[in-house]
PDB file of C-alpha atoms and ligand atoms in Angstrom:
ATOM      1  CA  UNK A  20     -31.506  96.219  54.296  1.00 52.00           C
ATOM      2  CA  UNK A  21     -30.045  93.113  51.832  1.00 59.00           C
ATOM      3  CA  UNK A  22     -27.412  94.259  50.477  1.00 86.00           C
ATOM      4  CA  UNK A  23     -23.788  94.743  52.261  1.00 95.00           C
ATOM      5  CA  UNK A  24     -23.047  98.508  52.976  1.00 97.00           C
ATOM      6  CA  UNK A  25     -20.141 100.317  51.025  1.00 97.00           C
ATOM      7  CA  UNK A  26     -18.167 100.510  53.916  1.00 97.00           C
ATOM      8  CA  UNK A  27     -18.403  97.349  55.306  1.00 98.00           C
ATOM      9  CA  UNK A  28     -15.439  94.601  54.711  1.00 97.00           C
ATOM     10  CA  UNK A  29     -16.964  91.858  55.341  1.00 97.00           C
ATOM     11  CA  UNK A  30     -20.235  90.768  57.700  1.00 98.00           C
ATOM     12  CA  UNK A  31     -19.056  88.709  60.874  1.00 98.00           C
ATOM     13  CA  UNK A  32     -22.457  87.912  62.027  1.00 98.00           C
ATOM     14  CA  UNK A  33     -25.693  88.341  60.366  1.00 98.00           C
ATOM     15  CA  UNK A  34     -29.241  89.348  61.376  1.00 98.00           C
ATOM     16  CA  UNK A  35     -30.322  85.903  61.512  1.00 98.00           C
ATOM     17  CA  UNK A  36     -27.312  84.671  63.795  1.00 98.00           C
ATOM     18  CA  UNK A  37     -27.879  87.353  66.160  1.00 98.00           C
ATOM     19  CA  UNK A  38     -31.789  86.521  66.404  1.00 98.00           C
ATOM     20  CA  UNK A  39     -31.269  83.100  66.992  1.00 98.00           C
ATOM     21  CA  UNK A  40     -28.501  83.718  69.582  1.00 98.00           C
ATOM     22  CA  UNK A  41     -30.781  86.862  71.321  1.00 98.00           C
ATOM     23  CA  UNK A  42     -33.211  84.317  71.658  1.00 98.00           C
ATOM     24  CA  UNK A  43     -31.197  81.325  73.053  1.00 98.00           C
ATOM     25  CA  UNK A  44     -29.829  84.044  75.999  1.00 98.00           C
ATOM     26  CA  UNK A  45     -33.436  84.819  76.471  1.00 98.00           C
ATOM     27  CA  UNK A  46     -33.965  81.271  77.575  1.00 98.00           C
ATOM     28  CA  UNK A  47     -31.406  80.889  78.978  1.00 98.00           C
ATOM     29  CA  UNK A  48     -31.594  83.871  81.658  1.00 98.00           C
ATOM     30  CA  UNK A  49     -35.398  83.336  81.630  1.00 98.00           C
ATOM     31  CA  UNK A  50     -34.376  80.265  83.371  1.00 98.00           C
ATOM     32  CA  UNK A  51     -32.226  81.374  85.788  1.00 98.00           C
ATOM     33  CA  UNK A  52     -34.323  84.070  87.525  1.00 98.00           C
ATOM     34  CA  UNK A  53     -37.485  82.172  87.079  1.00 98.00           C
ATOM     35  CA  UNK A  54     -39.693  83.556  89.562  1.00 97.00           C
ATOM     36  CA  UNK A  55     -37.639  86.621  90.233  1.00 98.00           C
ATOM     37  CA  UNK A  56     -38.118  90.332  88.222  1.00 98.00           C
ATOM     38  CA  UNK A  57     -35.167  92.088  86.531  1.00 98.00           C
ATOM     39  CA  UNK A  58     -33.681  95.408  86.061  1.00 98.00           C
ATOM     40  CA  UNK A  59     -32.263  95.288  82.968  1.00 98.00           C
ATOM     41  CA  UNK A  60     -29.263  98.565  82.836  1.00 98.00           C
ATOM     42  CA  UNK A  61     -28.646  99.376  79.360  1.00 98.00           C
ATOM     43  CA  UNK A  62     -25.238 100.811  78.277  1.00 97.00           C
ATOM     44  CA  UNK A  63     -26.096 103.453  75.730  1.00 95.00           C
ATOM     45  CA  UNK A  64     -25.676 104.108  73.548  1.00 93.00           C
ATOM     46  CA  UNK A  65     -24.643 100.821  71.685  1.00 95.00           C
ATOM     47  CA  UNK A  66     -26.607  98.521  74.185  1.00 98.00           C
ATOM     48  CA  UNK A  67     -30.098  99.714  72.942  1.00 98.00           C
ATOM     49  CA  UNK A  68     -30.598  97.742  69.796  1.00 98.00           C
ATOM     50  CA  UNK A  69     -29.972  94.645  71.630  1.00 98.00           C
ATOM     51  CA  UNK A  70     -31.396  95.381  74.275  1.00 98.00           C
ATOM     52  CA  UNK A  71     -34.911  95.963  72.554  1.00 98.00           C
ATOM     53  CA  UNK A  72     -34.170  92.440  71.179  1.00 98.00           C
ATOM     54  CA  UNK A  73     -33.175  90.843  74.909  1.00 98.00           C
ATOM     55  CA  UNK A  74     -36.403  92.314  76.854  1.00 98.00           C
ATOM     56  CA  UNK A  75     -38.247  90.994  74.412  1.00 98.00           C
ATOM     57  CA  UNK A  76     -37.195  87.164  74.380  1.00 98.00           C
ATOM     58  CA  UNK A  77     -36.878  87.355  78.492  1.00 98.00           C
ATOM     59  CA  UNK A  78     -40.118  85.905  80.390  1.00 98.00           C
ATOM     60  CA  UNK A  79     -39.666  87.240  83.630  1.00 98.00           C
ATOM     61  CA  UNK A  80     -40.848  90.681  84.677  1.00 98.00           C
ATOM     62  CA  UNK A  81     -38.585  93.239  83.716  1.00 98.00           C
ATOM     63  CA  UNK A  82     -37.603  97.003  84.418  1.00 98.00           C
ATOM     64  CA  UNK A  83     -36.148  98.789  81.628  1.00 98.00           C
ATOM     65  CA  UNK A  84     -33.376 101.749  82.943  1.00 98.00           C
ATOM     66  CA  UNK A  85     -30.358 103.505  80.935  1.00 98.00           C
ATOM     67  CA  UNK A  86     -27.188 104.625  81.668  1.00 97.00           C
ATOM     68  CA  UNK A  87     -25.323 106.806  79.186  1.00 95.00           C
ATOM     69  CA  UNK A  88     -21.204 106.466  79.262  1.00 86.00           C
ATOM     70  CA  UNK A  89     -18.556 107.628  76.923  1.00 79.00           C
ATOM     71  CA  UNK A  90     -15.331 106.484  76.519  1.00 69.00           C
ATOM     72  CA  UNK A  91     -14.457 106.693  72.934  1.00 55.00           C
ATOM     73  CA  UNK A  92     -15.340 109.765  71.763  1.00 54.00           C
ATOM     74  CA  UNK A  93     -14.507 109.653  68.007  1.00 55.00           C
ATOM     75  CA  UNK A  94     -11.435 107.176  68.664  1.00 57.00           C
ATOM     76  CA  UNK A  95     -11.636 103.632  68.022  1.00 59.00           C
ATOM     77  CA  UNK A  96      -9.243 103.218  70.609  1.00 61.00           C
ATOM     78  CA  UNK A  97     -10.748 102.921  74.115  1.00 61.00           C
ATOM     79  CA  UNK A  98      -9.441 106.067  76.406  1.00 59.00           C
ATOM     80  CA  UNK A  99      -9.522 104.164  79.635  1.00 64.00           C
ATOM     81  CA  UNK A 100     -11.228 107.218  80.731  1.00 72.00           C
ATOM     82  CA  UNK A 101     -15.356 106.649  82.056  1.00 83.00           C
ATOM     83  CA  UNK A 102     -17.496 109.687  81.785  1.00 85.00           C
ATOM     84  CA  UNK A 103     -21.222 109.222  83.215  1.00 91.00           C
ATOM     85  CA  UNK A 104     -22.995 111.299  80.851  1.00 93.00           C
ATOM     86  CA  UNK A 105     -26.678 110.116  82.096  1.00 96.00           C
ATOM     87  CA  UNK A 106     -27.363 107.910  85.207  1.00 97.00           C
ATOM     88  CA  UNK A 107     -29.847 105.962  85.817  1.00 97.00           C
ATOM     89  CA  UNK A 108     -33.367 107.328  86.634  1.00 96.00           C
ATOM     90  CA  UNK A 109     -34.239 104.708  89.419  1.00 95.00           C
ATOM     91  CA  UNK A 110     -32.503 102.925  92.518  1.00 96.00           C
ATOM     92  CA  UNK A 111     -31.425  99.694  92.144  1.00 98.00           C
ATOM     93  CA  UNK A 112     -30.720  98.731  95.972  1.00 98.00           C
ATOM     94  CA  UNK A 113     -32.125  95.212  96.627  1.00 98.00           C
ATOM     95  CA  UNK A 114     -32.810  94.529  92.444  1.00 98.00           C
ATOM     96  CA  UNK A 115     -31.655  91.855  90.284  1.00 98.00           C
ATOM     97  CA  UNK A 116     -29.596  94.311  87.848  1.00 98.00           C
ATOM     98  CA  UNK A 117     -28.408  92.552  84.256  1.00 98.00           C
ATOM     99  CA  UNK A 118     -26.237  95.130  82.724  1.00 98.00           C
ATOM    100  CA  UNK A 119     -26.797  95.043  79.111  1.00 98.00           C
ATOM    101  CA  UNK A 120     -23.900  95.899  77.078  1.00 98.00           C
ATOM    102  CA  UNK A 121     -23.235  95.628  73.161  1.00 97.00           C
ATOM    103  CA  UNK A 122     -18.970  94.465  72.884  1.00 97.00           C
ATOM    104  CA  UNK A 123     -16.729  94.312  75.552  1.00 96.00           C
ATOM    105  CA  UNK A 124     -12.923  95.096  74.614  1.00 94.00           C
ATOM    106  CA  UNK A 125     -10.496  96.023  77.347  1.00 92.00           C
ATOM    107  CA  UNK A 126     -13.033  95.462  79.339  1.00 94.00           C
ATOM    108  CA  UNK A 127     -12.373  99.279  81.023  1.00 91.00           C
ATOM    109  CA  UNK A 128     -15.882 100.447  80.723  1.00 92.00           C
ATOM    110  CA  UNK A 129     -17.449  97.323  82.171  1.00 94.00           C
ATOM    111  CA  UNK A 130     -15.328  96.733  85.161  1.00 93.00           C
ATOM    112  CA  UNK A 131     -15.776 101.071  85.678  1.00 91.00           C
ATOM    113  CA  UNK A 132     -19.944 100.706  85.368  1.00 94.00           C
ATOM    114  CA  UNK A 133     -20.032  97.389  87.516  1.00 96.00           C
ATOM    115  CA  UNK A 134     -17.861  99.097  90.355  1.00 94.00           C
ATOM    116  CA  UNK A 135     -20.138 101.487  90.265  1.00 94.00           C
ATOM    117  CA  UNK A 136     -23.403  99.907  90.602  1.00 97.00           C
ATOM    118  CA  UNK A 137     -22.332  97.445  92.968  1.00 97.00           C
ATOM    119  CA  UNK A 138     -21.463 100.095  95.572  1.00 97.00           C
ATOM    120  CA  UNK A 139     -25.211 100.753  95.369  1.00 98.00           C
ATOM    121  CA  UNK A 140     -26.327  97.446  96.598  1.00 98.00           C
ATOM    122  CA  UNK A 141     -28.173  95.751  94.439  1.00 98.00           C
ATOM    123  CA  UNK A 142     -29.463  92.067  95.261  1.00 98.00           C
ATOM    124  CA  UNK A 143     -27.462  90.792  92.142  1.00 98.00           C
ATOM    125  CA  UNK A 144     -25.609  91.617  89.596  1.00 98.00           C
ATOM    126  CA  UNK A 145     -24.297  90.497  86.104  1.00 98.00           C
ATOM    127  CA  UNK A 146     -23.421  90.992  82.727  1.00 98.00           C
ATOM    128  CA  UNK A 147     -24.898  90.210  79.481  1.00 98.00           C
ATOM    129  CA  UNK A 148     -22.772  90.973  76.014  1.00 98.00           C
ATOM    130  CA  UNK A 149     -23.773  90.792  72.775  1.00 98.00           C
ATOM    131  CA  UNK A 150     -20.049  90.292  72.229  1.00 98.00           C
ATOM    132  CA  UNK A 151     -16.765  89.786  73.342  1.00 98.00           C
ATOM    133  CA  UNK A 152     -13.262  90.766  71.971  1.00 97.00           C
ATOM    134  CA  UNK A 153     -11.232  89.301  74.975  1.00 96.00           C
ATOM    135  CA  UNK A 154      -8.022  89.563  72.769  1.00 95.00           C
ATOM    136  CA  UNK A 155      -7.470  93.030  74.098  1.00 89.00           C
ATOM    137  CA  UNK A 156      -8.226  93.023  78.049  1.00 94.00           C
ATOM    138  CA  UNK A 157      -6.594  95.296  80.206  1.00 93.00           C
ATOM    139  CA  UNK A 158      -9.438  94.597  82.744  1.00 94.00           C
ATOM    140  CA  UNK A 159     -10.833  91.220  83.788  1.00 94.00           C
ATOM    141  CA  UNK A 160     -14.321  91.106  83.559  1.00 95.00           C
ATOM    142  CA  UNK A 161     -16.875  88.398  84.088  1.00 97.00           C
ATOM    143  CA  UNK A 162     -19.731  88.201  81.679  1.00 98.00           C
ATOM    144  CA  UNK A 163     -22.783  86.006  82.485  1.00 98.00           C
ATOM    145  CA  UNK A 164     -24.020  85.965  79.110  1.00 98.00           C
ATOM    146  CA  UNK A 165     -22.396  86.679  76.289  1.00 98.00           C
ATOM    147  CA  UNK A 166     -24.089  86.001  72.456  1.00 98.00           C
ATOM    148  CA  UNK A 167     -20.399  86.349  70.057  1.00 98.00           C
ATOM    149  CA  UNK A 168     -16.827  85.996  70.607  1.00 98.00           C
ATOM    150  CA  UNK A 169     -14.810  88.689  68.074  1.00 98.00           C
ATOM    151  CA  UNK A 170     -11.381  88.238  66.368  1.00 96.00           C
ATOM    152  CA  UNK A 171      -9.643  91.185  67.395  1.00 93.00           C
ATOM    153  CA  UNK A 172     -11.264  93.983  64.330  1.00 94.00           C
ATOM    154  CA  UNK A 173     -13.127  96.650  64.774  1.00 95.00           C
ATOM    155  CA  UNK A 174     -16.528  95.941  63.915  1.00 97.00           C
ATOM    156  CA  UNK A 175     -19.776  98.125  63.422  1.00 98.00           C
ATOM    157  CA  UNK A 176     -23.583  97.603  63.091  1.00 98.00           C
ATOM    158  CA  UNK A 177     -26.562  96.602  65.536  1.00 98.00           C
ATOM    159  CA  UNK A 178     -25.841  98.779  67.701  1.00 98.00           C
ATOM    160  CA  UNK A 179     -22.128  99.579  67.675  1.00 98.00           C
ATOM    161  CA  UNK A 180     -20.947 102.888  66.049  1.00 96.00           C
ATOM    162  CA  UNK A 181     -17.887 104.023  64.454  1.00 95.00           C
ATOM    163  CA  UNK A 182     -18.222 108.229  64.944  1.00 94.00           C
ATOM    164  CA  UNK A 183     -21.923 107.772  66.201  1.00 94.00           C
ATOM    165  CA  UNK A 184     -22.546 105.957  62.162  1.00 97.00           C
ATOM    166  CA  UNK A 185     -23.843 102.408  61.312  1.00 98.00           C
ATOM    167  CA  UNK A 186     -25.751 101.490  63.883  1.00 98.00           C
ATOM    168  CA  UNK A 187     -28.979 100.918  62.335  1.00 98.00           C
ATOM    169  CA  UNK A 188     -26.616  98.171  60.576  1.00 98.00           C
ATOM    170  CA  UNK A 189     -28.469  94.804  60.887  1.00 98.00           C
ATOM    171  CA  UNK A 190     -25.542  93.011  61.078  1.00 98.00           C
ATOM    172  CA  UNK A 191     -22.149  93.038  62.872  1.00 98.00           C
ATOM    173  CA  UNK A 192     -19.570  93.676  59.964  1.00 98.00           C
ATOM    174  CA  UNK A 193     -15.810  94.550  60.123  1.00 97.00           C
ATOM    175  CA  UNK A 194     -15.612  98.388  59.333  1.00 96.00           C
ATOM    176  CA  UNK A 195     -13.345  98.491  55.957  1.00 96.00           C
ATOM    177  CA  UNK A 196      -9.506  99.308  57.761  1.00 92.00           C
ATOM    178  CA  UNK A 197      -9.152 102.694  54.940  1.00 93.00           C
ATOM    179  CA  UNK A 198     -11.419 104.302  57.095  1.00 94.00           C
ATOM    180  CA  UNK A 199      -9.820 104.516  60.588  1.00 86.00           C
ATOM    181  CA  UNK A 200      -6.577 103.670  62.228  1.00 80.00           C
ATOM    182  CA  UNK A 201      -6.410 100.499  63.717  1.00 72.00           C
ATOM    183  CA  UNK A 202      -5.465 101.003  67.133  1.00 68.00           C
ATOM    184  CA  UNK A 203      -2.636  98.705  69.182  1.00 72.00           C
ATOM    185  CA  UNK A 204      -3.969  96.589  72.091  1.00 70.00           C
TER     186      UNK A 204
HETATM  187  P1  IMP B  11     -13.915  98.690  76.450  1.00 97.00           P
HETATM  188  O1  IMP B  11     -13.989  99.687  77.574  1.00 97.00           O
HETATM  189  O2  IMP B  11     -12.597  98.777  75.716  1.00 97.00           O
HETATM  190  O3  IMP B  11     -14.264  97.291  76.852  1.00 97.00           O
HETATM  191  O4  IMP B  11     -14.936  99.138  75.356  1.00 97.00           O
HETATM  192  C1  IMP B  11     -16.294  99.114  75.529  1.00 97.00           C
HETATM  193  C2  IMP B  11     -16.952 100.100  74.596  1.00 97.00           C
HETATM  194  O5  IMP B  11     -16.115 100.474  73.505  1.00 97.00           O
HETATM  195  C3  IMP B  11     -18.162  99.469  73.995  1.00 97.00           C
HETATM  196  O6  IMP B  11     -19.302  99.733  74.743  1.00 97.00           O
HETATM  197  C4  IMP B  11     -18.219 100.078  72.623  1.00 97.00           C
HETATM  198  O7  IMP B  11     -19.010 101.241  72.662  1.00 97.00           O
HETATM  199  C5  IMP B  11     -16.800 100.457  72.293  1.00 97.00           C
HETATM  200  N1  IMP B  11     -16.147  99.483  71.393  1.00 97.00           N
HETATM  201  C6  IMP B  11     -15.178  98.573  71.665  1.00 97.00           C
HETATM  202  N2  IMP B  11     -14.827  97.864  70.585  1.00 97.00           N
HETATM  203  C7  IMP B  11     -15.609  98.333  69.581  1.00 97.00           C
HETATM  204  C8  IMP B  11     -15.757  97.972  68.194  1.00 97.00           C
HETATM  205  O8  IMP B  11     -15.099  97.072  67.640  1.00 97.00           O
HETATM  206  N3  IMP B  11     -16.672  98.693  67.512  1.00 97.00           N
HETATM  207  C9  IMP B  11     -17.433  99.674  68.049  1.00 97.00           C
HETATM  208  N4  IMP B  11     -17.345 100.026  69.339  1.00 97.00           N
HETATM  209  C10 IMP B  11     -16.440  99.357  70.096  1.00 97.00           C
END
Protein backbone atom coordinates (compact mmCIF):
# COMPACT_ATOMS: atom_id res chain seq x y z
CA UNK A 1 0.00 0.00 0.00
CA UNK A 2 2.07 3.52 -1.10
CA UNK A 3 -0.12 5.82 -1.13
CA UNK A 4 -1.78 7.63 2.11
CA UNK A 5 -5.46 6.45 2.67
CA UNK A 6 -8.41 9.01 2.17
CA UNK A 7 -9.07 9.09 5.61
CA UNK A 8 -5.94 9.43 7.06
CA UNK A 9 -4.60 13.09 8.27
CA UNK A 10 -1.44 12.62 8.39
CA UNK A 11 1.03 9.30 8.99
CA UNK A 12 2.78 9.47 12.54
CA UNK A 13 4.92 6.53 12.00
CA UNK A 14 5.60 4.62 8.95
CA UNK A 15 6.12 0.95 8.01
CA UNK A 16 9.72 1.33 7.98
CA UNK A 17 9.92 3.06 11.55
CA UNK A 18 7.89 0.46 13.04
CA UNK A 19 10.17 -2.43 11.46
CA UNK A 20 13.17 -1.02 12.60
CA UNK A 21 11.79 -0.32 16.12
CA UNK A 22 9.93 -4.15 16.19
CA UNK A 23 13.23 -5.27 15.59
CA UNK A 24 15.35 -3.23 18.11
CA UNK A 25 12.60 -4.60 21.03
CA UNK A 26 13.31 -7.97 19.61
CA UNK A 27 16.88 -7.59 20.71
CA UNK A 28 16.39 -6.10 23.21
CA UNK A 29 13.97 -8.68 25.12
CA UNK A 30 15.91 -11.46 23.32
CA UNK A 31 18.51 -10.34 25.67
CA UNK A 32 16.89 -10.23 28.68
CA UNK A 33 15.38 -13.75 28.88
CA UNK A 34 18.29 -15.31 27.18
CA UNK A 35 18.09 -18.78 28.13
CA UNK A 36 14.55 -18.64 29.36
CA UNK A 37 11.13 -19.44 26.97
CA UNK A 38 8.23 -16.96 26.73
CA UNK A 39 4.57 -16.81 26.67
CA UNK A 40 3.85 -14.14 24.67
CA UNK A 41 -0.32 -12.95 25.64
CA UNK A 42 -1.63 -11.08 22.82
CA UNK A 43 -4.35 -8.41 23.36
CA UNK A 44 -6.70 -8.85 20.44
CA UNK A 45 -7.66 -7.70 18.68
CA UNK A 46 -5.21 -4.75 17.92
CA UNK A 47 -2.11 -6.64 19.40
CA UNK A 48 -1.99 -9.24 16.51
CA UNK A 49 -0.29 -7.37 13.75
CA UNK A 50 2.50 -6.60 15.99
CA UNK A 51 2.61 -9.28 17.52
CA UNK A 52 3.26 -11.44 14.27
CA UNK A 53 6.08 -8.86 13.82
CA UNK A 54 7.52 -9.28 17.72
CA UNK A 55 7.59 -13.33 17.69
CA UNK A 56 9.27 -13.10 14.83
CA UNK A 57 12.39 -10.81 15.73
CA UNK A 58 12.48 -12.62 19.44
CA UNK A 59 15.23 -15.55 19.69
CA UNK A 60 14.13 -17.27 22.57
CA UNK A 61 11.52 -20.01 22.54
CA UNK A 62 8.21 -18.72 22.51
CA UNK A 63 4.44 -19.71 23.17
CA UNK A 64 1.98 -17.88 21.25
CA UNK A 65 -1.67 -17.45 23.40
CA UNK A 66 -4.63 -14.75 22.91
CA UNK A 67 -6.80 -13.03 24.95
CA UNK A 68 -9.75 -11.18 23.45
CA UNK A 69 -11.00 -7.83 25.54
CA UNK A 70 -13.30 -5.05 24.65
CA UNK A 71 -13.51 -1.88 25.97
CA UNK A 72 -14.38 0.47 23.25
CA UNK A 73 -16.98 -0.81 21.47
CA UNK A 74 -17.55 1.71 18.62
CA UNK A 75 -16.38 4.75 20.94
CA UNK A 76 -13.10 6.23 20.68
CA UNK A 77 -13.39 7.03 24.13
CA UNK A 78 -12.21 4.25 26.48
CA UNK A 79 -15.39 2.99 28.76
CA UNK A 80 -13.30 2.07 31.74
CA UNK A 81 -15.36 -0.95 31.53
CA UNK A 82 -13.14 -4.64 30.76
CA UNK A 83 -15.14 -7.34 29.16
CA UNK A 84 -13.15 -10.80 28.66
CA UNK A 85 -14.61 -11.84 25.52
CA UNK A 86 -12.00 -14.90 24.96
CA UNK A 87 -9.42 -16.12 27.58
CA UNK A 88 -6.62 -17.64 27.13
CA UNK A 89 -6.46 -21.33 26.00
CA UNK A 90 -3.45 -22.38 28.29
CA UNK A 91 -2.18 -21.84 32.02
CA UNK A 92 0.34 -19.59 32.57
CA UNK A 93 1.32 -20.53 36.34
CA UNK A 94 5.15 -20.63 36.63
CA UNK A 95 5.65 -18.88 32.73
CA UNK A 96 7.46 -15.91 31.71
CA UNK A 97 4.19 -14.03 30.31
CA UNK A 98 5.01 -10.69 27.95
CA UNK A 99 1.67 -9.21 27.38
CA UNK A 100 1.62 -7.87 23.98
CA UNK A 101 -0.46 -4.92 23.51
CA UNK A 102 -0.83 -2.39 20.45
CA UNK A 103 -1.42 1.55 22.39
CA UNK A 104 -1.88 2.08 25.81
CA UNK A 105 -4.14 5.24 26.74
CA UNK A 106 -5.66 5.48 30.18
CA UNK A 107 -3.99 2.73 30.75
CA UNK A 108 -7.59 0.99 32.11
CA UNK A 109 -7.36 -2.07 30.03
CA UNK A 110 -3.75 -2.83 30.88
CA UNK A 111 -3.73 -2.38 34.57
CA UNK A 112 -7.50 -4.62 34.32
CA UNK A 113 -5.61 -7.63 32.09
CA UNK A 114 -2.32 -7.49 34.28
CA UNK A 115 -4.45 -7.79 37.61
CA UNK A 116 -5.79 -10.45 36.17
CA UNK A 117 -3.06 -12.59 35.06
CA UNK A 118 -0.98 -11.96 37.91
CA UNK A 119 -3.51 -13.54 40.30
CA UNK A 120 -2.70 -16.65 38.25
CA UNK A 121 0.88 -16.88 39.14
CA UNK A 122 2.94 -16.65 36.56
CA UNK A 123 6.90 -16.68 37.07
CA UNK A 124 7.01 -13.10 35.46
CA UNK A 125 5.31 -10.72 34.04
CA UNK A 126 5.51 -7.57 31.76
CA UNK A 127 4.40 -5.43 29.19
CA UNK A 128 5.38 -4.72 25.74
CA UNK A 129 3.54 -1.65 23.67
CA UNK A 130 3.78 -0.81 20.39
CA UNK A 131 2.77 2.59 21.76
CA UNK A 132 2.09 4.83 24.37
CA UNK A 133 -0.28 7.89 24.75
CA UNK A 134 0.58 8.59 28.50
CA UNK A 135 -1.10 12.09 28.10
CA UNK A 136 -4.37 10.58 29.14
CA UNK A 137 -3.70 8.07 32.21
CA UNK A 138 -6.21 7.45 34.62
CA UNK A 139 -4.24 4.24 35.54
CA UNK A 140 -0.51 3.91 36.15
CA UNK A 141 0.90 1.31 34.28
CA UNK A 142 4.42 0.06 33.81
CA UNK A 143 5.46 -0.95 30.36
CA UNK A 144 8.72 -2.93 29.84
CA UNK A 145 8.91 -2.25 26.31
CA UNK A 146 7.37 0.13 24.56
CA UNK A 147 8.28 0.90 20.49
CA UNK A 148 6.33 4.85 20.14
CA UNK A 149 5.34 7.53 22.38
CA UNK A 150 1.85 9.34 20.85
CA UNK A 151 0.80 13.04 21.06
CA UNK A 152 -2.48 12.80 22.47
CA UNK A 153 -4.72 11.96 18.71
CA UNK A 154 -6.42 9.26 17.91
CA UNK A 155 -4.55 7.26 15.60
CA UNK A 156 -5.37 4.12 13.37
CA UNK A 157 -3.47 1.47 11.31
CA UNK A 158 -1.18 -1.69 12.11
CA UNK A 159 -3.25 -2.99 14.10
CA UNK A 160 -5.41 -0.35 15.78
CA UNK A 161 -9.05 0.12 14.56
CA UNK A 162 -11.41 2.88 14.52
CA UNK A 163 -15.11 0.79 14.32
CA UNK A 164 -13.16 -2.56 13.69
CA UNK A 165 -11.63 -0.41 10.08
CA UNK A 166 -7.95 0.31 9.10
CA UNK A 167 -6.14 -2.09 10.52
CA UNK A 168 -4.53 -3.67 7.69
CA UNK A 169 -3.07 0.08 7.60
CA UNK A 170 0.76 -0.26 7.35
CA UNK A 171 1.31 2.63 9.12
CA UNK A 172 0.16 4.43 12.31
CA UNK A 173 -1.68 7.63 10.95
CA UNK A 174 -3.90 10.19 12.80
CA UNK A 175 -7.58 9.28 11.79
CA UNK A 176 -8.86 12.67 9.93
CA UNK A 177 -10.91 14.52 13.26
CA UNK A 178 -14.42 14.89 10.60
CA UNK A 179 -14.83 11.45 11.21
CA UNK A 180 -15.31 10.94 14.99
CA UNK A 181 -15.61 13.02 18.07
CA UNK A 182 -12.62 13.63 19.80
CA UNK A 183 -13.12 12.53 23.17
CA UNK A 184 -11.89 14.63 26.56
CA UNK A 185 -9.17 12.97 28.68
P1 LIG B 1 -6.89 2.21 27.46
O1 LIG B 1 -7.68 1.24 28.29
O2 LIG B 1 -7.55 3.58 27.44
O3 LIG B 1 -5.44 2.27 27.79
O4 LIG B 1 -7.02 1.77 25.97
C1 LIG B 1 -6.46 0.62 25.46
C2 LIG B 1 -7.21 0.19 24.23
O5 LIG B 1 -7.97 1.23 23.64
C3 LIG B 1 -6.22 -0.24 23.19
O6 LIG B 1 -5.96 -1.60 23.27
C4 LIG B 1 -6.89 0.15 21.91
O7 LIG B 1 -7.65 -0.93 21.43
C5 LIG B 1 -7.81 1.29 22.26
N1 LIG B 1 -7.25 2.60 21.90
C6 LIG B 1 -6.76 3.58 22.70
N2 LIG B 1 -6.34 4.65 22.01
C7 LIG B 1 -6.57 4.34 20.71
C8 LIG B 1 -6.31 5.03 19.47
O8 LIG B 1 -5.78 6.16 19.40
N3 LIG B 1 -6.69 4.37 18.36
C9 LIG B 1 -7.25 3.14 18.35
N4 LIG B 1 -7.48 2.45 19.48
C10 LIG B 1 -7.14 3.05 20.64
Amino acid sequence: MSSIHPDIARILITQEEIAVRTAELGRQISDDYAGEEIMLVCILKGAFVFMADLARAIECPVQTVFIAVSSYGNSTQSSGVVRILTDLDKPIDGRNVLIVEDIVDTGLTLSYIAGLLRDRHPKSLRICALSNKPQCRKKEVQIDYCGFVLPDEFVVGFGLDFKDFYRNLPYIGILKSELYRKPEC
